Coordinates of C-alpha atoms (C1' of nucleotides) in Angstrom, one line a residue:
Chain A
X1 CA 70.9 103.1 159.2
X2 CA 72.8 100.1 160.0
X3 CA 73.0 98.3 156.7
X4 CA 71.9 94.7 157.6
X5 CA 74.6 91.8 156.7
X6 CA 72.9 90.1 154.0
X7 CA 73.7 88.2 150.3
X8 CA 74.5 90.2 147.3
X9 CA 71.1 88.9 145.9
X10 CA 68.9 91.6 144.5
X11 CA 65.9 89.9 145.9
X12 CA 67.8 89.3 149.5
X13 CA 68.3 93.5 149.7
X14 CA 65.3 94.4 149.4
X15 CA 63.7 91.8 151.7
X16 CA 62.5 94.6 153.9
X17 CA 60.1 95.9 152.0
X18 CA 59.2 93.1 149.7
X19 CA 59.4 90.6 152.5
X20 CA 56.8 91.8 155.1
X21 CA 53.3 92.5 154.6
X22 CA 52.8 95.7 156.2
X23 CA 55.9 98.1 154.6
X24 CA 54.2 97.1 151.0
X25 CA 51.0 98.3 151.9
X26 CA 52.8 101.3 153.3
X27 CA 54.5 102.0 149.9
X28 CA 51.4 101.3 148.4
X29 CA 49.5 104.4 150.0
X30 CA 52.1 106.7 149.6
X31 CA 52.7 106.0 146.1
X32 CA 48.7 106.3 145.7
X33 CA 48.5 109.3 147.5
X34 CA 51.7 111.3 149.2
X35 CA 52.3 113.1 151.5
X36 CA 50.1 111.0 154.3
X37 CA 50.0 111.2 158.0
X38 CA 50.3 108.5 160.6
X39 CA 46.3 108.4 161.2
X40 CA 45.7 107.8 157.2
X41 CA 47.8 104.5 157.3
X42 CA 45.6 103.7 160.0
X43 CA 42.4 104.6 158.1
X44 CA 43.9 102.1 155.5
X45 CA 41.6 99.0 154.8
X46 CA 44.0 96.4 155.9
X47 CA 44.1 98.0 159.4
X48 CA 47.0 97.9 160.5
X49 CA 48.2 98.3 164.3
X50 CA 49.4 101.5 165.8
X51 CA 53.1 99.9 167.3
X52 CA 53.5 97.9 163.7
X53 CA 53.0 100.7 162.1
X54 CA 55.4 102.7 164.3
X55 CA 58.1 99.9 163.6
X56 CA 57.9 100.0 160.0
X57 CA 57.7 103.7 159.7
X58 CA 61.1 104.0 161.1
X59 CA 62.5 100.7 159.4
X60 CA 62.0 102.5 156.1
X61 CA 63.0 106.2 156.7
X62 CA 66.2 104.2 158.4
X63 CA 66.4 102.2 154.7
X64 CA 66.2 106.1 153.0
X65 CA 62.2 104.8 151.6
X66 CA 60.6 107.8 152.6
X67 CA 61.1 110.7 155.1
X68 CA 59.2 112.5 157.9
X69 CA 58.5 116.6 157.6
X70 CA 56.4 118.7 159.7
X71 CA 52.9 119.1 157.9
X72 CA 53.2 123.1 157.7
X73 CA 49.5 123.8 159.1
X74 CA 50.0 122.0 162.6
X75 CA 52.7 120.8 164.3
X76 CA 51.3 118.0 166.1
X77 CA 50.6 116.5 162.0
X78 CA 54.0 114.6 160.7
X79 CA 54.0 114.0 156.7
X80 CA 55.6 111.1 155.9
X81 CA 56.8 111.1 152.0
X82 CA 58.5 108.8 149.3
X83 CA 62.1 109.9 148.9
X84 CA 63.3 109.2 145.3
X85 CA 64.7 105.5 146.4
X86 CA 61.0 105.1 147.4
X87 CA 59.5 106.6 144.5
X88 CA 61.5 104.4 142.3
X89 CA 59.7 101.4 143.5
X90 CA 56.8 102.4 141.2
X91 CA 57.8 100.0 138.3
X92 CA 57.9 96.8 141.0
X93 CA 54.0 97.8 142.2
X94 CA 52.8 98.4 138.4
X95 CA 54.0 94.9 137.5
X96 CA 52.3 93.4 140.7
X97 CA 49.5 95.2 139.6
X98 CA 49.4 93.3 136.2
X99 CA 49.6 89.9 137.3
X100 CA 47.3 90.8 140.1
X101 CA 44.9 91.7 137.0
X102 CA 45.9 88.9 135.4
X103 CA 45.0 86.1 138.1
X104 CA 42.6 87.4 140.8
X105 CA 39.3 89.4 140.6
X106 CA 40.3 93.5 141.5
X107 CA 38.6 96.3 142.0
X108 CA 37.2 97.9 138.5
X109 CA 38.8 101.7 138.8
X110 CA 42.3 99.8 139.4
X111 CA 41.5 97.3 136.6
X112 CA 40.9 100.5 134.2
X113 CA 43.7 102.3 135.6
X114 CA 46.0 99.4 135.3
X115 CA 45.0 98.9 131.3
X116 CA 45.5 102.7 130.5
X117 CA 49.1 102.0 131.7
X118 CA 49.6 99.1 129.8
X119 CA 48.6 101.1 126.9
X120 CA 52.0 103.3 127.9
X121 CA 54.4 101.6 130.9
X122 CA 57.5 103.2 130.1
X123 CA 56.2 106.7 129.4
X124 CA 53.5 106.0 132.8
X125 CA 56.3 104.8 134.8
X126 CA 58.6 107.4 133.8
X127 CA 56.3 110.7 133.9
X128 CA 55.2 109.6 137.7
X129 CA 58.3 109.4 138.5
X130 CA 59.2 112.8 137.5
X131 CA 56.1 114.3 139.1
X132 CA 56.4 112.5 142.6
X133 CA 60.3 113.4 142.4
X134 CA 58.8 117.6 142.0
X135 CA 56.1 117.3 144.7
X136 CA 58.7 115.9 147.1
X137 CA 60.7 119.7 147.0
X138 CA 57.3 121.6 147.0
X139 CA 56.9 120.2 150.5
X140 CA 60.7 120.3 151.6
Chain B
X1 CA 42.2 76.5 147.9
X2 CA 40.5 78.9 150.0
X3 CA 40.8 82.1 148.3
X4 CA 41.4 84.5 151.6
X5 CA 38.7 87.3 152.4
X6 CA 40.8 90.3 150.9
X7 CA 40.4 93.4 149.5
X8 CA 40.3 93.6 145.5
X9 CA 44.0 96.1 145.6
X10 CA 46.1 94.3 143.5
X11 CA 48.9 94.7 146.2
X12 CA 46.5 93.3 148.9
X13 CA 45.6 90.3 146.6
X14 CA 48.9 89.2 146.3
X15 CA 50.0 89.3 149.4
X16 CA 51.0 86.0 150.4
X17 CA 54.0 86.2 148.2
X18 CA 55.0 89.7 148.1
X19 CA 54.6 89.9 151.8
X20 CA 56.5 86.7 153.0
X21 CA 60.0 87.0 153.0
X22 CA 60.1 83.0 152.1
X23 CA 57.8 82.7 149.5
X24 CA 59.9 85.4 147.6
X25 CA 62.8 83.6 148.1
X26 CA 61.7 80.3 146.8
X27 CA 59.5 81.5 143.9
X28 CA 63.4 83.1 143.0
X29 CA 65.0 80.1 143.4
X30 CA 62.8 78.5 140.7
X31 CA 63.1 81.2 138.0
X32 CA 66.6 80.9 138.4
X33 CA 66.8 76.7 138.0
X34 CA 63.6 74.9 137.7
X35 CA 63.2 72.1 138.9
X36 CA 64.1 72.1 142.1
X37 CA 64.0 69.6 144.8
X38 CA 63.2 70.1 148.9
X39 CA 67.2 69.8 149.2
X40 CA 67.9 72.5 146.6
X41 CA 65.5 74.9 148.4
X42 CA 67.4 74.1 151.8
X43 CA 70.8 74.8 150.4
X44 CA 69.9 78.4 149.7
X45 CA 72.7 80.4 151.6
X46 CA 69.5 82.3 153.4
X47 CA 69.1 78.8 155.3
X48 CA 65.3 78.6 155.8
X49 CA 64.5 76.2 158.4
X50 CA 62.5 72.8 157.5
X51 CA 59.1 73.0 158.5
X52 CA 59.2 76.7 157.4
X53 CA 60.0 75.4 153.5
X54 CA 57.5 72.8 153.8
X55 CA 54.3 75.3 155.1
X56 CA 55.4 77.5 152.3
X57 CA 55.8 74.9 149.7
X58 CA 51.8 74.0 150.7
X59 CA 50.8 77.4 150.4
X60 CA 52.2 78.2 147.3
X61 CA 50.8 75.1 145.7
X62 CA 47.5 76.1 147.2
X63 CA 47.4 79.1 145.8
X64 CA 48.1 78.1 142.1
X65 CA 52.0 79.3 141.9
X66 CA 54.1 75.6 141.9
X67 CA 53.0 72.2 141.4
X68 CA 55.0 68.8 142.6
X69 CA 55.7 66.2 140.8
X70 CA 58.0 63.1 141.2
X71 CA 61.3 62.8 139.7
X72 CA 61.9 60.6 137.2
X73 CA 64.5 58.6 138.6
X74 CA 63.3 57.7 142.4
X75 CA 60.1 58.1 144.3
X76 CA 61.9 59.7 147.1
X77 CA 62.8 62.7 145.3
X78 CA 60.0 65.5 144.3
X79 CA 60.3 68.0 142.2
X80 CA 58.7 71.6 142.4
X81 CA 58.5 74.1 139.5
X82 CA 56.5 77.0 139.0
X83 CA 52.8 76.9 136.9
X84 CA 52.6 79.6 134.4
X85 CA 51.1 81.6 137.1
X86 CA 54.4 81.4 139.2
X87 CA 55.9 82.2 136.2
X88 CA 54.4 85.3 135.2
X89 CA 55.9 86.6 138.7
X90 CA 59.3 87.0 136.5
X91 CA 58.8 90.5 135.8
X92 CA 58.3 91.5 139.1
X93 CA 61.9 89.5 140.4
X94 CA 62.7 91.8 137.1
X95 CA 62.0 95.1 138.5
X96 CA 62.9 94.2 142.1
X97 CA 66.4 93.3 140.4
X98 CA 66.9 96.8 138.8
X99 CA 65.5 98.5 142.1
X100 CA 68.3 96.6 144.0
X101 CA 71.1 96.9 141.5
X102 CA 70.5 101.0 141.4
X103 CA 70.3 101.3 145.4
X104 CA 72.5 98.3 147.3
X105 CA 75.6 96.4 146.6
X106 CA 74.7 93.5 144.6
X107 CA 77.1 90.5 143.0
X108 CA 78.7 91.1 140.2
X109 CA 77.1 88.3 138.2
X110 CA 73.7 89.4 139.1
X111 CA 74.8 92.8 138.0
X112 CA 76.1 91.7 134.8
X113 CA 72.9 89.7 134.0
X114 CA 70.8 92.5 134.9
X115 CA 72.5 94.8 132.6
X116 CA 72.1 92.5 129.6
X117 CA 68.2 92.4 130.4
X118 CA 67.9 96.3 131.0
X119 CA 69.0 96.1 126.9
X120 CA 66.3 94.3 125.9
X121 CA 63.7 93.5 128.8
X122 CA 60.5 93.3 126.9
X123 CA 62.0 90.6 124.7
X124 CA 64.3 89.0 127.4
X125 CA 60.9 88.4 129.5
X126 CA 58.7 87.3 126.9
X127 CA 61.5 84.9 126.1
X128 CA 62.0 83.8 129.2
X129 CA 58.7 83.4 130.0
X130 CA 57.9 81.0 127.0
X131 CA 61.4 79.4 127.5
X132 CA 60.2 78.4 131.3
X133 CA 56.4 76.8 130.3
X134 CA 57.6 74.8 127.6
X135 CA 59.8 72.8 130.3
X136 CA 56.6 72.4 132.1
X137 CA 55.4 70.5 129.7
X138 CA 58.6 68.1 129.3
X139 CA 58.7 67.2 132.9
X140 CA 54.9 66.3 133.3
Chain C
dC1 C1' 43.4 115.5 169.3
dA2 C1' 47.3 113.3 166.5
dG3 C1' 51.5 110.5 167.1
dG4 C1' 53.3 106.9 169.2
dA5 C1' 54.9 104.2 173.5
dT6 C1' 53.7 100.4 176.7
dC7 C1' 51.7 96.3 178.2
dC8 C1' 50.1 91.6 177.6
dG9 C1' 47.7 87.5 175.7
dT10 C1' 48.0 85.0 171.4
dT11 C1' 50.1 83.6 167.2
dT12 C1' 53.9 82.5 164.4
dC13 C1' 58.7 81.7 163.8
dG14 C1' 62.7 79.1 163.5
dA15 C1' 66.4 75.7 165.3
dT16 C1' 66.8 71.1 166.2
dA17 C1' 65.5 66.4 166.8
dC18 C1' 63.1 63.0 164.9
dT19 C1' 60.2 59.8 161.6
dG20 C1' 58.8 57.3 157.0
Chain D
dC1 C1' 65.5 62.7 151.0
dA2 C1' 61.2 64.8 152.3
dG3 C1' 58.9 66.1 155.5
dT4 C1' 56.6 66.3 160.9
dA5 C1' 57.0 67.3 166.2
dT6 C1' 58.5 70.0 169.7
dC7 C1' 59.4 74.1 172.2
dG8 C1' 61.6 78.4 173.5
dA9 C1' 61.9 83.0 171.4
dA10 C1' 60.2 86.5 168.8
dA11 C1' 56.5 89.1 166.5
dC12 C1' 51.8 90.3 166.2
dG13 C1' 47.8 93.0 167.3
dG14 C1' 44.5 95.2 170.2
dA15 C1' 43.7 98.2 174.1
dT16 C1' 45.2 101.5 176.6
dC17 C1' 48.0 105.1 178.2
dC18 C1' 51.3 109.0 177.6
dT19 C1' 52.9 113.5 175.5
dG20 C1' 53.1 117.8 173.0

DNA sequence: CAGGATCCGTTTCGATACTG
DNA sequence: CAGTATCGAAACGGATCCTG
C-alpha cells in the first residue's frame, strides 16, 4: 500500500521479495502450483511459521504480488493467487533455476524440467505467462 | 564451506543470496564495478552497517561467489570481486532489472541501460559475462 | 477444522564505538 | 582502511489460543 521510500535502483525495489527468505519461497509455490491455501504454504518443506507467514502474505498482496479470493467450495478456505505483477516474476525464478542447476546438486524432475526450458526460454517463459494470466479470471 | 542441509529446489539452494537483502545488494555492487573495496561497499546509499558487510562478505566467500585479494598498491586495502560463480548471477540482477523497470519508478540511467540490454540480452550477457572473468584473471 | 492472532524465549540485526 | 565488540531493538519461530 504504502510505497516504501527507497533508491531508484531496480534491485533496491524489489528488495521485498528478493530480499527475504520466506516471500521467495512463497512465490515459488504459487508459481509451481496456484491457486494455494494458507495450510499448503504450511505443508511446504521449508516449514515456515504460521505468524511469518501471515506477515508476508499481506506484505505482498499490499505490494499488488498476489491476491486473496474466497475458495468457491468453503468459506472458511481463502485462495491466495499470483496477480500478473506476480506472475511476471517467472523469468527471475527460471534464471535462479539455471544457475542453481548449474552449481549445486537439485532434485532430478527439476533438473529435467529446467533443461526442456532451456531448450525454449522465451517461448516457456512467455506461454506460462499467458496461461497463469487465463487461470487467474477463471477463478475471479 | 559447509554446504547447509537444504532441500535440492533450486530456489531453496540458493537461498543465502536471493533471500538476504545484503548479499543481493553487494553481489550488485560488483557487477556493476569490480573490484571493489570494504569502503566502496560502505558507501552504498543503502548504508549497510559494518559488521553486517563483513558477516556477509565471509559468507559469500564461503560459499564460492567472491574471493579477496590485496590491492596492488597497499596491504591495507583488499579487494573483492566476484568468481565466475558470482558472476553467472548476472542474469538474474538482469531479469530482476526488467521486473522493476516494468512495475516501480526506477532512475533514468538504469532505465536507459536496461532498454539497450532488452535489445539484445542474450548477447549483452554472454558478453558481459566473458568481459567480467577475463578481469579476474588480470587482477590475480 | 482452516485461517490467523497472541504470547514469549531465542536469535539476529544494526548503529556506534573501538582496535590493528 | 578493514574489520571486531558491544548492546538495545527488532525479528524469528514454535506453541498455543481465538474465531467463523
Amino acid at each position: 500500500m504504502d510505497q516504501k521510500k527507497r533508491s531508484n535502483c531496480p534491485v533496491s525495489c524489489s528488495l521485498d521479495i528478493w530480499g527475504d527468505k520466506w516471500s521467495l519461497l512463497i512465490v515459488r509455490d504459487l508459481l509451481e502450483s496456484q491457486p494455494c491455501t494458507y495450510g499448503d504454504f504450511l505443508k511446504a518443506e521449508e516449514k515456515i511459521a504460521t505468524n511469518i507467514l501471515a506477515t508476508r502474505l499481506q506484505m505482498l498482496e499490499e505490494n499488488g504480488i498476489i491476491t486473496k479470493s474466497e475458495h468457491p467450495d468453503s468459506k472458511a478456505k481463502v485462495l491466495y493467487q499470483l496477480t500478473s505483477k506476480g506472475i511476471d516474476l517467472l523469468p527471475i525464478i527460471v534464471e535462479i533455476g539455471f544457475w542453481a542447476d548449474k552449481y549445486y546438486e537439485i532434485d532430478k524432475s527439476k533438473k529435467a524440467v529446467l533443461k526442456e526450458i532451456k531448450k525454449g526460454k522465451e517461448l516457456f517463459v512467455k506461454t506460462t505467462i499467458q496461461r497463469l494470466n487465463k487461470e487467474i479470471v477463471k477463478n475471479k
